Short mmCIF file of C-alpha atoms in Angstrom, two decimals:
data_model
loop_
_atom_site.label_atom_id
_atom_site.label_comp_id
_atom_site.label_asym_id
_atom_site.label_seq_id
_atom_site.Cartn_x
_atom_site.Cartn_y
_atom_site.Cartn_z
CA UNK A 1 108.05 117.73 128.53
CA UNK A 2 104.85 116.20 127.72
CA UNK A 3 103.92 119.92 126.20
CA UNK A 4 105.31 121.46 129.70
CA UNK A 5 106.52 125.02 129.79
CA UNK A 6 109.45 124.97 131.43
CA UNK A 7 110.36 128.45 133.12
CA UNK A 8 114.48 129.88 133.02
CA UNK A 9 115.43 133.21 132.09
CA UNK A 10 118.17 133.25 129.53
CA UNK A 11 121.53 132.34 131.37
CA UNK A 12 125.51 133.90 130.29
CA UNK A 13 127.34 131.00 129.35
CA UNK A 14 129.18 130.58 132.63
CA UNK A 15 126.37 129.34 134.18
CA UNK A 16 124.51 128.03 131.53
CA UNK A 17 125.63 123.90 133.08
CA UNK A 18 123.83 125.37 135.67
CA UNK A 19 121.26 122.42 136.66
CA UNK A 20 118.14 123.23 137.08
CA UNK A 21 114.79 121.62 138.67
CA UNK A 22 112.09 121.76 136.19
CA UNK A 23 109.66 121.98 139.40
CA UNK A 24 110.56 125.36 140.11
CA UNK A 25 110.57 126.78 136.28
CA UNK A 26 109.81 130.22 134.93
CA UNK A 27 109.67 131.51 131.71
CA UNK A 28 111.55 130.51 129.26
CA UNK A 29 111.97 132.93 126.73
CA UNK A 30 111.58 132.18 122.74
CA UNK A 31 115.34 133.02 121.63
CA UNK A 32 117.12 131.38 124.97
CA UNK A 33 115.22 128.64 123.64
CA UNK A 34 117.70 128.13 120.36
CA UNK A 35 120.76 128.46 121.92
CA UNK A 36 119.79 126.33 124.94
CA UNK A 37 120.25 122.29 125.23
CA UNK A 38 118.84 120.28 127.86
CA UNK A 39 118.80 116.85 128.77
CA UNK A 40 117.32 114.59 131.75
CA UNK A 41 120.05 113.62 133.80
CA UNK A 42 117.09 111.69 136.59
CA UNK A 43 114.06 111.23 136.56
CA UNK A 44 111.31 109.69 139.63
CA UNK A 45 107.50 109.12 138.94
CA UNK A 46 107.09 112.31 141.03
CA UNK A 47 107.11 115.16 138.96
CA UNK A 48 105.25 118.19 139.85
CA UNK A 49 102.02 119.33 137.62
CA UNK A 50 104.17 120.92 134.14
CA UNK A 51 102.71 124.11 133.33
CA UNK A 52 100.49 124.43 130.02
CA UNK A 53 99.72 127.52 127.76
CA UNK A 54 97.24 128.75 126.68
CA UNK A 55 98.17 127.38 122.84
CA UNK A 56 98.15 124.31 124.68
CA UNK A 57 94.94 124.35 126.84
CA UNK A 58 93.32 125.65 123.20
CA UNK A 59 94.44 122.52 121.15
CA UNK A 60 93.84 120.52 123.90
CA UNK A 61 90.30 121.52 124.02
CA UNK A 62 89.68 121.13 120.34
CA UNK A 63 90.69 117.59 120.68
CA UNK A 64 88.43 116.42 123.23
CA UNK A 65 85.83 117.95 120.96
CA UNK A 66 86.65 116.16 118.41
CA UNK A 67 86.88 113.06 120.37
CA UNK A 68 87.72 109.39 117.07
CA UNK A 69 84.43 107.91 116.20
CA UNK A 70 83.88 104.78 116.99
CA UNK A 71 81.85 101.98 116.25
CA UNK A 72 81.88 99.19 113.25
CA UNK A 73 82.39 100.98 109.56
CA UNK A 74 79.73 98.88 108.19
CA UNK A 75 78.52 100.69 105.25
CA UNK A 76 82.10 100.54 104.20
CA UNK A 77 82.50 103.90 104.66
CA UNK A 78 80.27 104.76 101.06
CA UNK A 79 78.30 107.43 102.26
CA UNK A 80 81.50 109.67 102.66
CA UNK A 81 83.63 108.35 99.20
CA UNK A 82 80.44 109.33 97.42
CA UNK A 83 81.27 113.46 96.92
CA UNK A 84 84.73 112.23 95.67
CA UNK A 85 82.98 110.09 93.09
CA UNK A 86 81.11 112.90 92.25
CA UNK A 87 84.10 115.30 91.71
CA UNK A 88 85.63 112.59 88.92
CA UNK A 89 83.84 113.92 86.31
CA UNK A 90 84.21 117.35 86.83
CA UNK A 91 84.89 118.88 83.30
CA UNK A 92 87.70 121.63 84.62
CA UNK A 93 89.93 118.93 85.53
CA UNK A 94 88.83 115.82 83.18
CA UNK A 95 91.58 116.11 81.26
CA UNK A 96 94.36 116.47 83.66
CA UNK A 97 93.21 113.57 85.45
CA UNK A 98 93.35 111.16 82.62
CA UNK A 99 96.09 112.63 80.90
CA UNK A 100 97.78 111.77 84.68
CA UNK A 101 96.52 108.43 84.84
CA UNK A 102 97.03 107.48 80.76
CA UNK A 103 101.07 108.05 82.25
CA UNK A 104 101.14 106.73 85.10
CA UNK A 105 99.62 103.37 82.89
CA UNK A 106 103.03 103.83 81.24
CA UNK A 107 104.66 103.37 84.10
CA UNK A 108 102.41 100.14 86.04
CA UNK A 109 102.79 98.43 82.93
CA UNK A 110 106.60 97.36 82.87
CA UNK A 111 106.44 97.53 87.39
CA UNK A 112 103.66 94.81 87.41
CA UNK A 113 105.67 92.56 84.73
CA UNK A 114 108.93 92.80 86.96
CA UNK A 115 107.15 92.50 89.85
CA UNK A 116 105.13 89.64 89.43
CA UNK A 117 108.33 88.31 87.20
CA UNK A 118 110.74 88.61 90.75
CA UNK A 119 107.33 86.91 92.74
CA UNK A 120 107.60 83.83 90.55
CA UNK A 121 104.55 84.19 89.17
CA UNK A 122 103.42 83.93 85.12
CA UNK A 123 103.91 87.60 84.58
CA UNK A 124 100.08 88.46 83.52
CA UNK A 125 99.27 87.62 87.03
CA UNK A 126 100.42 90.57 87.51
CA UNK A 127 99.66 92.62 84.96
CA UNK A 128 95.06 91.16 86.17
CA UNK A 129 96.15 92.56 89.66
CA UNK A 130 96.62 96.18 88.23
CA UNK A 131 93.63 96.55 86.20
CA UNK A 132 91.47 95.02 89.01
CA UNK A 133 92.84 95.98 91.82
CA UNK A 134 93.59 99.12 91.01
CA UNK A 135 90.05 99.62 90.05
CA UNK A 136 88.55 98.61 93.85
CA UNK A 137 91.42 100.19 95.71
CA UNK A 138 90.94 104.10 93.67
CA UNK A 139 87.53 104.13 94.61
CA UNK A 140 87.39 102.19 98.35
CA UNK A 141 90.38 103.98 99.65
CA UNK A 142 91.48 106.14 102.15
CA UNK A 143 93.87 108.60 99.82
CA UNK A 144 92.45 110.05 96.87
CA UNK A 145 95.68 110.31 94.79
CA UNK A 146 96.96 107.04 95.44
CA UNK A 147 97.96 104.00 93.16
CA UNK A 148 96.97 99.99 93.49
CA UNK A 149 98.90 97.69 92.95
CA UNK A 150 102.15 94.65 92.95
CA UNK A 151 104.71 96.16 95.45
CA UNK A 152 108.36 95.57 94.97
CA UNK A 153 108.85 95.10 99.04
CA UNK A 154 105.95 92.93 98.59
CA UNK A 155 107.63 90.33 95.70
CA UNK A 156 110.21 88.53 97.96
CA UNK A 157 107.30 87.67 100.31
CA UNK A 158 104.97 86.62 97.67
CA UNK A 159 108.30 84.29 96.32
CA UNK A 160 108.32 82.64 98.90
CA UNK A 161 104.87 81.98 99.98
CA UNK A 162 104.61 80.68 96.14
CA UNK A 163 107.72 78.55 96.61
CA UNK A 164 106.86 76.97 100.14
CA UNK A 165 102.98 76.55 99.94
CA UNK A 166 102.83 76.62 95.83
CA UNK A 167 101.39 79.01 93.06
CA UNK A 168 97.94 77.51 93.80
CA UNK A 169 97.57 78.78 97.15
CA UNK A 170 98.11 82.11 96.49
CA UNK A 171 94.85 82.96 95.60
CA UNK A 172 93.78 82.21 98.77
CA UNK A 173 96.81 84.24 100.60
CA UNK A 174 95.54 87.20 98.70
CA UNK A 175 91.82 86.59 99.31
CA UNK A 176 92.74 86.31 103.86
CA UNK A 177 95.41 88.79 103.46
CA UNK A 178 92.53 91.18 102.16
CA UNK A 179 89.17 89.94 104.31
CA UNK A 180 91.89 90.73 107.88
CA UNK A 181 92.68 94.29 106.00
CA UNK A 182 89.02 94.93 105.55
CA UNK A 183 87.70 93.77 109.14
CA UNK A 184 90.32 95.66 110.49
CA UNK A 185 89.84 98.91 108.72
CA UNK A 186 85.49 97.57 109.41
CA UNK A 187 86.97 97.79 113.47
CA UNK A 188 88.60 100.84 113.13
CA UNK A 189 91.96 99.54 113.75
CA UNK A 190 93.74 101.26 110.67
CA UNK A 191 94.78 103.23 113.60
CA UNK A 192 97.23 99.62 114.73
CA UNK A 193 99.74 99.60 112.31
CA UNK A 194 101.40 102.65 113.45
CA UNK A 195 102.82 100.77 116.88
CA UNK A 196 104.78 98.89 114.15
CA UNK A 197 107.95 100.62 114.75
CA UNK A 198 109.63 102.80 111.98
CA UNK A 199 113.15 101.57 113.03
CA UNK A 200 111.90 97.86 111.86
CA UNK A 201 110.09 99.47 109.09
CA UNK A 202 113.48 100.93 108.16
CA UNK A 203 115.23 97.84 108.19
CA UNK A 204 113.28 95.51 106.47
CA UNK A 205 112.46 97.82 103.66
CA UNK A 206 116.49 98.26 103.15
CA UNK A 207 116.75 93.84 103.52
CA UNK A 208 113.92 93.58 100.70
CA UNK A 209 115.88 96.39 98.61
CA UNK A 210 119.04 94.19 99.25
CA UNK A 211 117.92 90.95 98.46
CA UNK A 212 115.89 92.05 95.21
CA UNK A 213 119.68 93.40 93.71
CA UNK A 214 120.88 90.43 94.81
CA UNK A 215 117.89 87.93 93.48
CA UNK A 216 118.32 89.87 89.69
CA UNK A 217 121.46 89.42 89.21
CA UNK A 218 121.04 85.98 87.54
CA UNK A 219 118.09 87.36 85.27
CA UNK A 220 120.23 90.42 84.36
CA UNK A 221 123.49 88.75 83.17
CA UNK A 222 121.11 85.74 81.81
CA UNK A 223 121.92 82.82 84.32
CA UNK A 224 120.38 79.80 85.36
CA UNK A 225 120.79 79.39 89.80
CA UNK A 226 119.01 76.65 91.98
CA UNK A 227 116.19 77.62 93.69
CA UNK A 228 116.59 77.97 97.15
CA UNK A 229 118.90 80.45 98.02
CA UNK A 230 119.72 83.01 99.72
CA UNK A 231 121.01 85.88 99.09
CA UNK A 232 124.25 85.60 100.62
CA UNK A 233 124.24 82.03 98.56
CA UNK A 234 122.97 83.46 95.16
CA UNK A 235 126.08 85.89 95.43
CA UNK A 236 128.47 83.47 95.53
CA UNK A 237 126.72 81.32 93.01
CA UNK A 238 127.00 84.83 90.94
CA UNK A 239 129.95 85.37 91.45
CA UNK A 240 131.40 81.57 91.27
CA UNK A 241 129.37 81.73 87.25
CA UNK A 242 129.91 84.79 86.35
CA UNK A 243 131.91 83.86 83.28
CA UNK A 244 129.01 82.74 81.83
CA UNK A 245 127.38 85.81 81.50
CA UNK A 246 125.22 86.62 78.61
CA UNK A 247 127.21 90.39 77.02
CA UNK A 248 123.74 91.21 75.00
CA UNK A 249 121.55 90.75 78.24
CA UNK A 250 124.01 92.63 81.10
CA UNK A 251 123.63 95.30 78.75
CA UNK A 252 120.24 95.52 78.36
CA UNK A 253 119.37 95.61 82.47
CA UNK A 254 122.18 98.53 82.60
CA UNK A 255 120.87 100.13 79.63
CA UNK A 256 117.62 99.78 81.25
CA UNK A 257 119.35 101.18 84.41
CA UNK A 258 121.04 104.23 82.39
CA UNK A 259 117.73 105.47 81.28
CA UNK A 260 115.66 104.76 84.07
CA UNK A 261 117.58 107.25 86.03
CA UNK A 262 118.17 109.72 83.63
CA UNK A 263 115.79 109.74 82.31
CA UNK A 264 113.63 112.06 85.25
CA UNK A 265 115.94 114.58 84.94
CA UNK A 266 115.38 114.75 81.71
CA UNK A 267 111.55 115.85 82.38
CA UNK A 268 109.75 114.41 85.76
CA UNK A 269 106.74 113.67 83.55
CA UNK A 270 108.66 111.31 81.46
CA UNK A 271 108.09 107.28 82.03
CA UNK A 272 111.15 106.15 82.58
CA UNK A 273 110.57 102.80 82.87
CA UNK A 274 108.15 102.77 79.68
CA UNK A 275 111.12 103.89 77.70
CA UNK A 276 113.58 101.92 79.10
CA UNK A 277 111.47 98.83 78.88
CA UNK A 278 110.45 99.85 75.01
CA UNK A 279 114.07 100.69 74.14
CA UNK A 280 115.41 97.95 75.67
CA UNK A 281 112.66 95.37 73.38
CA UNK A 282 113.02 97.36 70.72
CA UNK A 283 116.39 97.30 70.33
CA UNK A 284 116.17 93.36 70.89
CA UNK A 285 114.14 92.87 68.31
CA UNK A 286 115.79 95.05 65.44
CA UNK A 287 119.79 93.53 66.75
CA UNK A 288 118.70 90.50 66.97
CA UNK A 289 120.53 90.10 70.61
CA UNK A 290 120.24 86.75 71.98
CA UNK A 291 118.36 87.19 75.44
CA UNK A 292 116.31 85.62 76.67
CA UNK A 293 112.27 86.73 76.76
CA UNK A 294 108.83 86.36 78.78
CA UNK A 295 107.51 83.88 76.72
CA UNK A 296 103.37 83.88 75.35
CA UNK A 297 100.53 85.55 77.38
CA UNK A 298 97.66 84.97 77.06
CA UNK A 299 95.19 87.49 74.71
CA UNK A 300 92.30 88.84 74.81
CA UNK A 301 90.00 88.23 78.13
CA UNK A 302 91.68 84.68 78.44
CA UNK A 303 93.87 86.17 81.38
CA UNK A 304 90.93 87.81 83.20
CA UNK A 305 88.61 85.50 84.56
CA UNK A 306 86.91 84.36 87.36
CA UNK A 307 87.81 82.08 89.41
CA UNK A 308 87.19 80.65 93.31
CA UNK A 309 90.41 80.20 94.94
CA UNK A 310 91.33 76.68 96.61
CA UNK A 311 91.47 76.08 99.71
CA UNK A 312 94.44 74.30 101.11
CA UNK A 313 94.99 70.59 102.92
CA UNK A 314 94.53 71.07 106.26
CA UNK A 315 97.91 70.10 107.67
CA UNK A 316 99.49 73.26 105.53
CA UNK A 317 96.97 75.55 107.31
CA UNK A 318 99.61 75.91 110.69
CA UNK A 319 102.12 77.20 108.56
CA UNK A 320 100.42 78.96 106.14
CA UNK A 321 98.11 81.29 108.72
CA UNK A 322 102.35 82.97 109.18
CA UNK A 323 102.62 83.34 105.84
CA UNK A 324 98.86 85.53 105.49
CA UNK A 325 99.52 87.26 108.69
CA UNK A 326 103.43 88.30 107.51
CA UNK A 327 101.76 89.34 104.50
CA UNK A 328 98.77 91.54 105.54
CA UNK A 329 101.07 92.82 108.30
CA UNK A 330 103.24 94.23 105.29
CA UNK A 331 101.12 94.86 103.45
CA UNK A 332 99.18 97.32 105.65
CA UNK A 333 102.78 98.77 107.07
CA UNK A 334 103.23 99.84 103.16
CA UNK A 335 100.19 101.14 102.23
CA UNK A 336 99.53 103.20 105.10
CA UNK A 337 103.25 104.20 105.35
CA UNK A 338 102.84 105.69 101.38
CA UNK A 339 100.05 107.11 102.58
CA UNK A 340 101.46 109.05 104.88
CA UNK A 341 104.11 109.93 102.75
CA UNK A 342 101.52 111.21 99.77
CA UNK A 343 99.85 113.37 102.72
CA UNK A 344 103.50 115.40 103.02
CA UNK A 345 104.37 115.43 99.59
CA UNK A 346 100.58 117.33 98.28
CA UNK A 347 100.42 120.95 98.56
CA UNK A 348 96.76 121.20 100.75
CA UNK A 349 96.43 120.33 104.33
CA UNK A 350 94.87 116.58 102.82
CA UNK A 351 95.56 113.64 105.61
CA UNK A 352 94.09 110.35 104.41
CA UNK A 353 92.31 108.30 106.57
CA UNK A 354 93.77 105.13 107.84
CA UNK A 355 90.34 102.55 108.85
CA UNK A 356 88.85 103.74 104.86
CA UNK A 357 91.93 103.54 103.33
CA UNK A 358 92.52 99.08 105.08
CA UNK A 359 88.67 99.03 103.88
CA UNK A 360 90.31 99.55 100.13
CA UNK A 361 93.43 97.65 100.31
CA UNK A 362 90.53 94.56 101.12
CA UNK A 363 88.23 95.75 98.89
CA UNK A 364 91.45 95.46 96.06
CA UNK A 365 93.07 92.17 97.71
CA UNK A 366 89.62 90.27 97.55
CA UNK A 367 89.09 91.42 93.92
CA UNK A 368 92.33 90.52 92.96
CA UNK A 369 92.18 87.20 94.40
CA UNK A 370 88.89 86.63 92.42
CA UNK A 371 91.06 86.77 89.14
CA UNK A 372 93.82 84.54 90.83
CA UNK A 373 95.99 87.41 91.65
CA UNK A 374 98.76 88.46 93.69
CA UNK A 375 99.05 90.39 96.70
CA UNK A 376 98.78 94.39 96.18
CA UNK A 377 99.42 97.65 98.18
CA UNK A 378 99.26 100.95 98.03
CA UNK A 379 102.67 101.61 95.98
CA UNK A 380 104.43 105.77 96.85
CA UNK A 381 105.61 105.15 93.67
CA UNK A 382 102.92 105.84 90.88
CA UNK A 383 101.49 107.54 93.23
CA UNK A 384 103.74 110.67 93.50
CA UNK A 385 104.47 110.22 90.16
CA UNK A 386 100.06 111.39 90.52
CA UNK A 387 100.85 113.91 92.73
CA UNK A 388 103.43 115.21 90.55
CA UNK A 389 100.96 115.59 87.08
CA UNK A 390 98.90 117.47 89.48
CA UNK A 391 95.71 114.62 89.22
CA UNK A 392 92.63 116.16 91.59
CA UNK A 393 90.11 113.14 91.90
CA UNK A 394 90.31 109.34 92.10
CA UNK A 395 89.95 109.48 88.16
CA UNK A 396 93.87 108.73 87.84
CA UNK A 397 93.82 105.23 89.15
CA UNK A 398 90.77 104.01 87.05
CA UNK A 399 92.13 105.44 84.21
CA UNK A 400 95.61 103.49 84.82
CA UNK A 401 93.56 100.71 85.27
CA UNK A 402 92.76 100.65 82.33
CA UNK A 403 95.45 101.42 80.64
CA UNK A 404 96.98 98.18 81.93
CA UNK A 405 93.87 96.01 81.53
CA UNK A 406 94.04 97.59 77.34
CA UNK A 407 97.87 96.23 77.70
CA UNK A 408 97.17 93.01 78.36
CA UNK A 409 93.83 92.63 76.16
CA UNK A 410 94.86 94.45 72.93
CA UNK A 411 98.52 93.61 73.18
CA UNK A 412 99.77 90.44 74.61
CA UNK A 413 102.23 90.13 71.67
CA UNK A 414 104.49 92.80 72.15
CA UNK A 415 104.73 92.36 76.07
CA UNK A 416 105.93 88.62 75.50
CA UNK A 417 109.18 89.71 73.85
CA UNK A 418 109.94 92.13 76.60
CA UNK A 419 113.67 90.64 77.22
CA UNK A 420 113.04 89.44 81.14
CA UNK A 421 117.21 91.08 81.55
CA UNK A 422 115.17 94.48 80.77
CA UNK A 423 112.58 93.42 83.47
CA UNK A 424 115.52 93.06 85.87
CA UNK A 425 117.34 96.95 85.26
CA UNK A 426 113.69 98.15 86.46
CA UNK A 427 113.86 96.18 89.66
CA UNK A 428 117.63 96.44 89.75
CA UNK A 429 116.81 100.96 89.85
CA UNK A 430 113.38 99.89 92.22
CA UNK A 431 115.97 98.25 94.84
CA UNK A 432 118.63 100.46 94.74
CA UNK A 433 116.05 102.85 95.28
CA UNK A 434 115.05 100.85 99.22
CA UNK A 435 118.44 101.21 100.39
CA UNK A 436 117.91 104.62 102.30
CA UNK A 437 114.53 104.72 103.35
CA UNK A 438 113.43 107.28 104.99
CA UNK A 439 111.83 105.73 107.61
CA UNK A 440 115.30 105.56 108.50
CA UNK A 441 116.67 109.13 108.67
CA UNK A 442 113.37 109.88 110.68
CA UNK A 443 113.59 106.72 112.88
CA UNK A 444 117.72 108.21 113.39
CA UNK A 445 116.37 111.54 114.26
CA UNK A 446 114.14 110.28 116.51
CA UNK A 447 116.49 108.18 118.64
CA UNK A 448 120.02 107.55 117.36
CA UNK A 449 119.76 103.72 119.29
CA UNK A 450 117.11 102.77 116.60
CA UNK A 451 120.36 102.13 114.27
CA UNK A 452 120.09 98.58 116.99
CA UNK A 453 116.64 97.50 115.74
CA UNK A 454 117.80 98.55 112.58
CA UNK A 455 120.66 96.56 111.74
CA UNK A 456 119.56 93.49 113.96
CA UNK A 457 116.30 92.99 111.03
CA UNK A 458 118.58 93.68 108.23
CA UNK A 459 120.89 91.87 109.00
CA UNK A 460 118.80 88.92 110.08
CA UNK A 461 116.77 89.38 106.85
CA UNK A 462 119.65 88.70 104.63
CA UNK A 463 120.95 85.39 106.25
CA UNK A 464 118.03 83.52 107.98
CA UNK A 465 114.30 85.02 106.50
CA UNK A 466 112.32 87.84 105.56
CA UNK A 467 110.54 86.27 108.83
CA UNK A 468 112.58 86.08 110.80
CA UNK A 469 114.33 89.24 110.29
CA UNK A 470 111.60 91.04 111.21
CA UNK A 471 110.33 88.55 114.45
CA UNK A 472 113.89 89.55 115.53
CA UNK A 473 114.07 93.80 114.42
CA UNK A 474 110.30 93.72 116.97
CA UNK A 475 112.16 91.69 119.92
CA UNK A 476 116.08 94.11 120.05
CA UNK A 477 113.08 97.29 119.45
CA UNK A 478 110.91 96.23 122.07
CA UNK A 479 114.12 95.77 124.59
CA UNK A 480 115.42 98.78 123.89
CA UNK A 481 112.38 100.63 125.26
CA UNK A 482 112.41 98.67 128.12
CA UNK A 483 116.63 99.63 128.89
CA UNK A 484 115.40 102.91 128.03
CA UNK A 485 112.38 103.08 130.41
CA UNK A 486 114.30 100.97 133.13
CA UNK A 487 117.39 103.81 132.85
CA UNK A 488 114.61 106.21 133.24
CA UNK A 489 112.80 105.03 136.22
CA UNK A 490 116.14 106.16 139.31
CA UNK A 491 115.25 108.29 142.03
CA UNK A 492 114.91 111.77 142.20
CA UNK A 493 112.99 114.31 140.75
CA UNK A 494 113.76 115.17 136.83
CA UNK A 495 116.93 117.54 136.82
CA UNK A 496 116.93 119.39 133.66
CA UNK A 497 120.35 120.24 132.65
CA UNK A 498 120.78 123.57 130.01
CA UNK A 499 123.69 122.55 128.36
CA UNK A 500 126.29 125.26 126.02
CA UNK A 501 125.39 125.48 123.11
CA UNK A 502 127.92 126.58 120.10
CA UNK A 503 126.43 130.23 120.27
CA UNK A 504 127.14 130.79 123.83
CA UNK A 505 125.44 133.33 124.59
CA UNK A 506 121.17 134.29 122.88
CA UNK A 507 121.47 137.10 120.30
CA UNK A 508 119.56 140.26 122.86
CA UNK A 509 116.03 140.63 121.13
CA UNK A 510 115.12 144.12 120.15
CA UNK A 511 114.03 145.51 123.25
CA UNK A 512 117.60 144.89 125.19
CA UNK A 513 119.32 146.95 122.25
CA UNK A 514 117.11 149.75 122.74
CA UNK A 515 117.34 149.76 126.06
CA UNK A 516 120.67 149.52 125.38
#
């Protein structure tokens, strides 16, 4: 424990249940470690000093020599980013990076449209946010291959904020969220979000997935429901009004879901969202299906207009501050979790810089706010596709932003014909992928009792609301931690019990076989 070497000779199965004090330890063989399982029986603070191995001592010395940097990042990390900016135009990688950027842009357009519709904002807001924030996040972020844009996991938070405070306050919320992220990154606070329990984040992800599925059912069926319903009420309303389903809308939604599921199996580089939405739009136009389209969008450069976010009224600030803090916390956690997942996907030892990533996302959100955009994060789906396409630099993020910009500026008439039920199919596919988050598997591997905070968070979000569910989840996680600490605070020395393994006796070592 704490990196200590438990000294113990390999035991036979008859003696494997014998208690052994940690303070009386000798050398534990490598093979015996594989067959002996240890569990803590009781403990106290009076523990003998653990014995560190030579490798651990060397690691400790290395960590002591690599102390984290201190002080504010007043230069926004630009000096360290300059070498990466130069790599974007390397002749050996520029073709691959441009191809990857165009492919990611094909995915970003339908996803940004769908997320904007789910967030309760005009569809062009999602495209504008993806275009302008993708450049800022790509240049200033702490992860080379991350793609910044609207995220499905944040869409319901934005929708709730728009319903509560109005669409006019969204640029101010985005600006404040970006300012907090920038300040936290400059102050080197990127490591703080790692203290959010993974079980709560997993519960949040699952809850968002269920809420997205329930929220898109009316659009997939072309039903009109009153606003302000929670997830349970939406499901009940859909069940009671299912007789008014539009068969054409349902067929388009199912076709999009099926295409997005099947296309990656044919070839991992196929932009399944674009193929699915493009096919649904073509079918709707050619067959004359009665599916509700997105509607008219601004043409040319009129959608990309600079604006100054309006300050809200003083009496609205208390409730608005709570909304801003919630969106800031969730966008930051979503960003840093996505970057951690990207580190695992890359075939190198590259590690992201969390402080620089918060700076990049802060600049990206503030840039989006300047164009009346919505909050953005580093998104795992588009970023992982960028890695699969073997991108090398930050150039794909800029290329995909240019692709989104050109799509809205030049082809707004085509985009306006996209059926809403097709976009609902895109989000249904995305929401289904959130029902089994990777964080849950990691969290339960660490402690099976993390299932409690996970369920509390998910159920709280579905029945009471997102903010309430997250607060309850954090409180239950803290209570679980306190109970576990209390149980481990009994009297006596540390006692370790070697439990009998399925493999009763350790396999003989080569030296033992030679002696025999």
